[in-house]
Coordinates of C-alpha atoms in Angstrom, one line a residue:
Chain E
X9 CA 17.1 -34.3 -10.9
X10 CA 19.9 -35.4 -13.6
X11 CA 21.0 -39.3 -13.6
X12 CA 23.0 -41.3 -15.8
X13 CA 23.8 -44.6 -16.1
X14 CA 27.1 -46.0 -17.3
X15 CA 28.4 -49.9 -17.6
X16 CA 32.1 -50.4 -17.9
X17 CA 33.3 -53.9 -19.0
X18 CA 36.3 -55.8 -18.0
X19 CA 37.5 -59.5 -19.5
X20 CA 40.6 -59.8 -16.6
X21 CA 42.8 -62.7 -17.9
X22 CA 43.9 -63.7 -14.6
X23 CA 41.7 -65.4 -12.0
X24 CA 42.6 -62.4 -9.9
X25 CA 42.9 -58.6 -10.3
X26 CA 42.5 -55.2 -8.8
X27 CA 42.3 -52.4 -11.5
X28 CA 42.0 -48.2 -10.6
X29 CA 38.4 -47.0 -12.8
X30 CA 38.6 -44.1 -11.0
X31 CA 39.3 -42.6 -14.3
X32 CA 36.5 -44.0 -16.1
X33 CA 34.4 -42.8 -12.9
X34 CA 35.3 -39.2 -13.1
X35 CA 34.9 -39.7 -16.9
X36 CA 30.8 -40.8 -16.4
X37 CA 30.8 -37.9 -13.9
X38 CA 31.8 -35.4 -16.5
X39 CA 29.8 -36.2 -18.9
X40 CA 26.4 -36.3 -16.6
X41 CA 27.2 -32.7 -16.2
X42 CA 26.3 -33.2 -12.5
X43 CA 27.2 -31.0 -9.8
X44 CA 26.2 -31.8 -6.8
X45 CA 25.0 -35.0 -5.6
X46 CA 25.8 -39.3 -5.2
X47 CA 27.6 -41.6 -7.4
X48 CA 26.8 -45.7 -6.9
X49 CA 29.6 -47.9 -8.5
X50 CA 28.8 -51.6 -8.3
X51 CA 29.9 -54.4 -9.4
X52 CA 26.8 -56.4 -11.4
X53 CA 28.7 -60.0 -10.7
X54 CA 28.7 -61.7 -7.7
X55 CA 32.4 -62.8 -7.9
X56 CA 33.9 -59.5 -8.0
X57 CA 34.1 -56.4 -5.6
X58 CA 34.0 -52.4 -6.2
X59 CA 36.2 -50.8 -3.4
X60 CA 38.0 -47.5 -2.4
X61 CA 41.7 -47.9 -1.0
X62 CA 45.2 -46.4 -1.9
X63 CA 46.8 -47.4 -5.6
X64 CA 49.9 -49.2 -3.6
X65 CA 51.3 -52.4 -5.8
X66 CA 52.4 -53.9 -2.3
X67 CA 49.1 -53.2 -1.1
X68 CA 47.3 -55.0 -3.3
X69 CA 49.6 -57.9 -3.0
X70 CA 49.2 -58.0 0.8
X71 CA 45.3 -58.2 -0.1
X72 CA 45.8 -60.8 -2.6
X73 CA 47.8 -62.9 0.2
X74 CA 45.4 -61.9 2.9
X75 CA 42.0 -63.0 0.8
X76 CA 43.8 -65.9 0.0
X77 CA 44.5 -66.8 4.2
X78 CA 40.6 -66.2 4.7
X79 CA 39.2 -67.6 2.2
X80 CA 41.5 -69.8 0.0
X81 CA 40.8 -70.9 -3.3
X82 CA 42.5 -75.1 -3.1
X83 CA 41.3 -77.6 -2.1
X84 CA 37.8 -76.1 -4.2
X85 CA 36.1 -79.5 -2.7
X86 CA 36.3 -78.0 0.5
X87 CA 33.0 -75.6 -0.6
X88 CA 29.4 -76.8 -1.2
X89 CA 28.9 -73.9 -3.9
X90 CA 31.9 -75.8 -6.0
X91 CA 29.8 -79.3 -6.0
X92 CA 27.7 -77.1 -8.5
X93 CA 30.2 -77.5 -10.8
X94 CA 31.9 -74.4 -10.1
X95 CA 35.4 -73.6 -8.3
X96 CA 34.6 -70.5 -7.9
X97 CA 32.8 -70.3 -4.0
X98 CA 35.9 -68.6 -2.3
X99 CA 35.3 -65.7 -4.9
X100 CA 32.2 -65.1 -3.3
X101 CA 33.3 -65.2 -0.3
X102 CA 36.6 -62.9 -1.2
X103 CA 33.9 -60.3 -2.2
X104 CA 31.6 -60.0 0.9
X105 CA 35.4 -58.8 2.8
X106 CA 36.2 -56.1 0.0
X107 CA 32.6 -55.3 -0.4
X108 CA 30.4 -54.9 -3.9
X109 CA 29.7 -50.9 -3.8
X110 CA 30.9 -48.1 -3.0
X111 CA 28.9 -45.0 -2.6
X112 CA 30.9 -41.5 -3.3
X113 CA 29.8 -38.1 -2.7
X114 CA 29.6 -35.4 -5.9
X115 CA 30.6 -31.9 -5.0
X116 CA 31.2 -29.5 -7.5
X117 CA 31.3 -31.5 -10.7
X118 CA 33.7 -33.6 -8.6
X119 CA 34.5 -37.2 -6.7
X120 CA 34.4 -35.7 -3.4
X121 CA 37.6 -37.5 -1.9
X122 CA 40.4 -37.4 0.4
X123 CA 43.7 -37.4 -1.0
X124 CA 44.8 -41.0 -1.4
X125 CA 41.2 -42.3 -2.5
X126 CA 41.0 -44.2 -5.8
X127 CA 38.1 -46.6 -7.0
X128 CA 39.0 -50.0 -7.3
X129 CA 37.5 -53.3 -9.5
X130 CA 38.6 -56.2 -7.4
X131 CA 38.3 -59.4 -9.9
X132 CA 38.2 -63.0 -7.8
X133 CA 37.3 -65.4 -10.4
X134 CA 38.3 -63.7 -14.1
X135 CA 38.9 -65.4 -17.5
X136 CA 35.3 -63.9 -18.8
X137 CA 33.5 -61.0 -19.1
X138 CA 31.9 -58.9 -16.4
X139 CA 30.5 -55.7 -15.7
X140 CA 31.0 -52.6 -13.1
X141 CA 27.3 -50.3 -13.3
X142 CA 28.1 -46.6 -12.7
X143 CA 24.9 -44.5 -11.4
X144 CA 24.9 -41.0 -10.9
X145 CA 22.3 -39.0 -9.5
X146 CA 22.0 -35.4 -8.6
X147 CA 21.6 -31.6 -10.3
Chain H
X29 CA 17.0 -31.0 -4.2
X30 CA 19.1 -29.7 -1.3
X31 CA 22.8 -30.3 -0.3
X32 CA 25.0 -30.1 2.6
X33 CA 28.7 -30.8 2.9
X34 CA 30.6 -31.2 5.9
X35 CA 33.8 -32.3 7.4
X36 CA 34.6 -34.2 10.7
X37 CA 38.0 -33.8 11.4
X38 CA 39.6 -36.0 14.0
X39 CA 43.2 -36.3 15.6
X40 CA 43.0 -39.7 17.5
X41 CA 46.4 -39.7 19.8
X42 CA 46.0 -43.9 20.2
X43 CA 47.0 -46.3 16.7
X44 CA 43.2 -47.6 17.1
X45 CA 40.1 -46.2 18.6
X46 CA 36.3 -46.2 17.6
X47 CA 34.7 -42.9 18.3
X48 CA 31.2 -42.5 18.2
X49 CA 29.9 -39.5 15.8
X50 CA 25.8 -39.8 15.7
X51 CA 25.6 -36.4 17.3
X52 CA 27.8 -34.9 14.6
X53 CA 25.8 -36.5 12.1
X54 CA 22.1 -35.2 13.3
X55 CA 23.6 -31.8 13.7
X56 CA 24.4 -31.8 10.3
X57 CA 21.3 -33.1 9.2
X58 CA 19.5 -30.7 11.4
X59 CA 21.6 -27.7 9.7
X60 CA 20.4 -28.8 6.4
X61 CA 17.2 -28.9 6.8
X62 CA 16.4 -32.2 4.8
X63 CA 13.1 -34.1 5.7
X64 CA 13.2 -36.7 3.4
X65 CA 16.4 -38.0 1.8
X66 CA 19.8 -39.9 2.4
X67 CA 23.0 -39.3 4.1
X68 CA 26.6 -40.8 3.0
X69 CA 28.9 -40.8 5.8
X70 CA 32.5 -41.8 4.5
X71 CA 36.1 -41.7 5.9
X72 CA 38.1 -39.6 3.3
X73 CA 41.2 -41.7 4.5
X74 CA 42.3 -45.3 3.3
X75 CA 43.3 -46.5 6.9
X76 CA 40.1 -46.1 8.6
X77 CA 36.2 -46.5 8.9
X78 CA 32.7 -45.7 9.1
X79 CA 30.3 -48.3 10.2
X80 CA 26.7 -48.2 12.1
X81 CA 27.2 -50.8 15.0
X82 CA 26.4 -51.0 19.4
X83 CA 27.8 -48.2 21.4
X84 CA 29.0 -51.1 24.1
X85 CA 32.9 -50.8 25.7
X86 CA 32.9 -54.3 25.7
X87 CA 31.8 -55.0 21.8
X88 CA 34.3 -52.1 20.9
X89 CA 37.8 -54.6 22.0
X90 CA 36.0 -57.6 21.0
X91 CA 36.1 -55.7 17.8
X92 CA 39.7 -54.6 18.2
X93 CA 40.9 -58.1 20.0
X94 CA 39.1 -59.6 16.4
X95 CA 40.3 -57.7 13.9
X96 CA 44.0 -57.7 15.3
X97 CA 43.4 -61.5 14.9
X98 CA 42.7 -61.3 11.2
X99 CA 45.3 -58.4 10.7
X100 CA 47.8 -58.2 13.1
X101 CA 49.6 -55.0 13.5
X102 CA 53.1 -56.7 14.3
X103 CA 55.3 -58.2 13.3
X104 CA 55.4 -55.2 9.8
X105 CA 57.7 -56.3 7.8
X106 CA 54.8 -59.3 6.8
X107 CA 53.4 -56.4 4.5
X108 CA 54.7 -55.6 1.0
X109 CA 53.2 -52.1 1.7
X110 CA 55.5 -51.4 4.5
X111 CA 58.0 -51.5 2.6
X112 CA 57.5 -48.2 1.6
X113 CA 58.5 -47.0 4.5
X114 CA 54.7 -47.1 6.5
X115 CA 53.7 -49.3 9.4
X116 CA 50.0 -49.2 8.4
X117 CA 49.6 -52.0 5.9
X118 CA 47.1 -54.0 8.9
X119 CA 44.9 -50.6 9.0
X120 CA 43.9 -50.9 4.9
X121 CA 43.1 -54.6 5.8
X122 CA 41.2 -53.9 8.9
X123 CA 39.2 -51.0 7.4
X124 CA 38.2 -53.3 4.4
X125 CA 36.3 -55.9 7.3
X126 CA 34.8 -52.4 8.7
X127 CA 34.1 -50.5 5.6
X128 CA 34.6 -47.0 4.4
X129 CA 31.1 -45.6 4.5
X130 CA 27.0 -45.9 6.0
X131 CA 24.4 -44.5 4.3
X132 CA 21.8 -43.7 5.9
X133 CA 17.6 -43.3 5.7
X134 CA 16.5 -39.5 6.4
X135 CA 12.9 -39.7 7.6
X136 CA 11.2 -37.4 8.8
X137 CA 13.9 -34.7 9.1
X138 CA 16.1 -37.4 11.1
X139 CA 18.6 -40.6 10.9
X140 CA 16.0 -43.4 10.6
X141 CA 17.3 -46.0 12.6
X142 CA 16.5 -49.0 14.7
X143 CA 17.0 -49.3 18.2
X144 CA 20.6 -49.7 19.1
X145 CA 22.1 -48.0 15.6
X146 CA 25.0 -45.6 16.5
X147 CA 27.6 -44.3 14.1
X148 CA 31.4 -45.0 14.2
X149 CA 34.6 -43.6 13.0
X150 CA 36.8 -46.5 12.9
X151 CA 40.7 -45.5 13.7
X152 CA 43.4 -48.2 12.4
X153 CA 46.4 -45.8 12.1
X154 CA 46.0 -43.0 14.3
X155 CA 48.2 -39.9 15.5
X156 CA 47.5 -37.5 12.6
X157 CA 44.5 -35.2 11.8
X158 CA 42.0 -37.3 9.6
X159 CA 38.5 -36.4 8.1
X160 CA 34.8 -38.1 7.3
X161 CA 33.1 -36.5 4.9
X162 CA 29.2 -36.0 5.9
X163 CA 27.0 -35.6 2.5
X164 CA 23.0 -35.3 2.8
X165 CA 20.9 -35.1 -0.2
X166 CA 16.9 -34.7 -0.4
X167 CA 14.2 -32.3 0.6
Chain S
X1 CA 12.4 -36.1 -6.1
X2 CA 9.6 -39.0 -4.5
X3 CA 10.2 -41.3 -2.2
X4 CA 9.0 -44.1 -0.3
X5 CA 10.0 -46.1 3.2
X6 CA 9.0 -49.2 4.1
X7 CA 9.8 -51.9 6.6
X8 CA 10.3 -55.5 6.2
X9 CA 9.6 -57.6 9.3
X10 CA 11.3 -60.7 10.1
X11 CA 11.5 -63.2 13.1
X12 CA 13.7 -66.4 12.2
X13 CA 13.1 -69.2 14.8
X14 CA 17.0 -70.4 14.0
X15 CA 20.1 -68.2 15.2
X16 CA 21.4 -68.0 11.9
X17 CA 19.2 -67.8 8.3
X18 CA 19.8 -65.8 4.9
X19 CA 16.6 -64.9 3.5
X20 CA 16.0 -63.7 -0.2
X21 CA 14.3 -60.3 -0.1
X22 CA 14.6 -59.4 -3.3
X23 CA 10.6 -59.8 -4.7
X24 CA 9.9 -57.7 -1.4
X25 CA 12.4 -55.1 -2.3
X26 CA 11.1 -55.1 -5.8
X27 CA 7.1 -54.8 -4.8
X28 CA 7.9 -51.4 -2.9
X29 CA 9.8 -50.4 -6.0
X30 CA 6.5 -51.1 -7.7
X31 CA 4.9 -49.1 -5.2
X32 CA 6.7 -46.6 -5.4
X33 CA 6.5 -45.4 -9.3
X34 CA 10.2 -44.7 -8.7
X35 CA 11.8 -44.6 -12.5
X36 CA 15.1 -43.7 -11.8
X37 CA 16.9 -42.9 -8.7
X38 CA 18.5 -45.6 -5.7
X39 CA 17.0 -48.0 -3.3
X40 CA 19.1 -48.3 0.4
X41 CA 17.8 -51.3 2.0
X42 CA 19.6 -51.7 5.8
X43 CA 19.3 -54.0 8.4
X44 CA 17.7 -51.7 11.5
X45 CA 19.4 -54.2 13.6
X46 CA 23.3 -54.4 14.7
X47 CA 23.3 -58.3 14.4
X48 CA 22.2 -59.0 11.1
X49 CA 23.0 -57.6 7.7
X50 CA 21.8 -56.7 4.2
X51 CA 23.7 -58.2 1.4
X52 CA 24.0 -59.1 -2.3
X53 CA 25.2 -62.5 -3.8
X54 CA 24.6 -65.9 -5.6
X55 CA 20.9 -67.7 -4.5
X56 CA 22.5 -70.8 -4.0
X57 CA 21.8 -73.4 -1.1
X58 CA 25.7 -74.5 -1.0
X59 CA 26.6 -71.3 -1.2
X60 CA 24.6 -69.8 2.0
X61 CA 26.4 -73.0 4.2
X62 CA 29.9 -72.1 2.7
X63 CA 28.8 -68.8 4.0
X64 CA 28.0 -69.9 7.2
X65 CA 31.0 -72.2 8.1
X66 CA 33.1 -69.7 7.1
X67 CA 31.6 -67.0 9.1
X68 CA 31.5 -69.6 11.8
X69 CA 35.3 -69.6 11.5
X70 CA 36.0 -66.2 11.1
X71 CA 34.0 -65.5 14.3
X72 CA 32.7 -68.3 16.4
X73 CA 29.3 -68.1 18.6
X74 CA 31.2 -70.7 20.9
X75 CA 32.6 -70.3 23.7
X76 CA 30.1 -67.6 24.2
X77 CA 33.0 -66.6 27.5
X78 CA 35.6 -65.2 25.1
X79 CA 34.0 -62.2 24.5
X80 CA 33.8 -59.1 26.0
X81 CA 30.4 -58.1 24.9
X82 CA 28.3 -61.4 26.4
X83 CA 29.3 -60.1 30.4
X84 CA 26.8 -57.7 29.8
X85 CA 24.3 -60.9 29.8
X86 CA 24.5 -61.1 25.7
X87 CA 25.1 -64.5 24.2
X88 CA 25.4 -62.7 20.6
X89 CA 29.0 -60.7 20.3
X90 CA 29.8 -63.2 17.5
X91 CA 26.3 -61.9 15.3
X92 CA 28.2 -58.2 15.8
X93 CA 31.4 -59.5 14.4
X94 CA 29.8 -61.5 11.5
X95 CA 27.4 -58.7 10.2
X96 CA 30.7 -56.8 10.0
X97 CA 31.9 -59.1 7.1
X98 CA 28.6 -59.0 5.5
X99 CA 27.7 -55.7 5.4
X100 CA 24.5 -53.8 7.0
X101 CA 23.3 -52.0 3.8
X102 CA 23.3 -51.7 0.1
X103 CA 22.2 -49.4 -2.5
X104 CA 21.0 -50.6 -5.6
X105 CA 20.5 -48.5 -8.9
X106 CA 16.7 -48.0 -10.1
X107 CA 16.7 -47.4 -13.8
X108 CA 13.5 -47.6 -16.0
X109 CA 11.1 -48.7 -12.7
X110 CA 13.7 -51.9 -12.3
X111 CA 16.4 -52.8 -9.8
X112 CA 19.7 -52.5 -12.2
X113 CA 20.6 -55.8 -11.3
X114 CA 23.3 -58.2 -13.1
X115 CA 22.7 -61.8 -13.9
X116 CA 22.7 -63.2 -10.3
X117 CA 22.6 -60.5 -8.3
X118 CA 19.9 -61.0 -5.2
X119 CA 19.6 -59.1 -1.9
X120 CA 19.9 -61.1 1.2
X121 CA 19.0 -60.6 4.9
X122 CA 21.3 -61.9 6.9
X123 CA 20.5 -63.5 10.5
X124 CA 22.9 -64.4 12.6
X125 CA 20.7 -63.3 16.4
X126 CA 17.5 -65.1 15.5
X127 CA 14.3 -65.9 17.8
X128 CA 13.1 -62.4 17.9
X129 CA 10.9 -59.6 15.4
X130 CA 13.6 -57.8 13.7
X131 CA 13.0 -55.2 10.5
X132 CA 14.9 -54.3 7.6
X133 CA 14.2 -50.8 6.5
X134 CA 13.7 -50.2 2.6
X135 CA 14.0 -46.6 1.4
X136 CA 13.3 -45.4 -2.5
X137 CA 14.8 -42.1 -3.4
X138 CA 13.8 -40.6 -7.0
X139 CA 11.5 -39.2 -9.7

């Protein structure tokens, strides 16, 4: 069994993003030299998601507007978590709907995906540095 | 370490449908030959699901009756993304509340699960031949 | 490859608890001499979930209003799911937003955690034995 263990860092300027590291996936993926067997990517803060979707600009504006209807950022007094002195709680919330892993298959030396499938780093509550951990395990 | 790879191809005639695919699953599992390990069940498609919930008629619209509340289909000109000429901008959203994948315990040479666990392929945009990849890794 | 399964049992006297699991997660990890490899811990049961986020008292009752709005227990009647003699169809629709599983990275014996991170069981059926099921793949 080969594994390898990757962190990619982001520092998003706005308070929210979505940004494709599908590249910096296959990239770990390559160099690991595995073949066959299970990538983790997850993101290591509790304010931010790691998803698969489609790489659509109005997409990801829809999601931004939808995120916003279920769990909207103003008033911040209306969350408990924010009395902590954060304004952050509807970022953790945001995160539990686009999810904080995903799991993807290796087969061949490859991301085993269908055809529109891209790897997405969903920021919620940016303006400082945070990390995405990249796990690979297999032959 | 062993592998298997397979494909679940489906061609749902309704826009939404939950279709139950534990028996596709174990057979898979079963062909491998795997005792002890982990399955990743994942739709390779952006506008549906896999998720481990109750096989139960009446959960399955609750679900449906639910998630057309937080994503209505109609009307589809509310979605930036249908402006490129899709209808399907709901079925990204409601796949994100759903999930793309399960992975799942292999005990034992089966799907180690509680009681009620049964495995779903989640349709949101139906009427065209769609996949879930099945990928089981151990010993 | 070794690996290890173990149950966690729970039976919450309230309808709705989060619970931190992590120093239970962490003592099979122990147990298991795992260096390297990934931990899937699931909920065995359909109306409860495994997640990751913030330990944070305000936090958990942001989490619960909201879920509470997303998908409320009451009035029990306007779901399908409860005339089969259920009371519980909202706990189905809730685990959905919070996830049934997650896999975490083992590197160097240790769960690859960021900062916050902490795993969660979620329980939104209480007032019976339920079990979480941890399983350790690896060398």
């Amino acid at each position: 069994m080969k594994t390898l263990r990757k962190e990619l860092w982001f520092n998003v300027p706005e308070r929210r993003a979505l940004i494709n590291i599908t590249p910096q996936v296959e990239e770990a993926l390559f160099e690991s030299g595995i073949q066959e067997g299970l990538v983790l990517v997850n993101a290591m803060h509790i304010t931010a998601s790691v998803f698969i979707n489609d790489d659509e600009g109005g997409l990801h504006q829809d999601y931004d507007d939808w995120l916003e209807e279920l769990a909207p950022h103003e008033p911040v007094s209306q969350y408990r978590h924010n009395r902590t002195g954060e304004d952050n709680a509807d970022a953790h919330l945001k995160r539990q709907i686009m999810g904080r892993e995903v799991v993807v298959a290796v087969t061949g030396g490859r991301l085993d995906f269908g055809p529109w499938e891209q790897i997405f780093y969903g920021e919620f509550d940016g303006g400082r540095r945070k990390r995405v951990l990249v796990k690979i395990l297999g032959e």
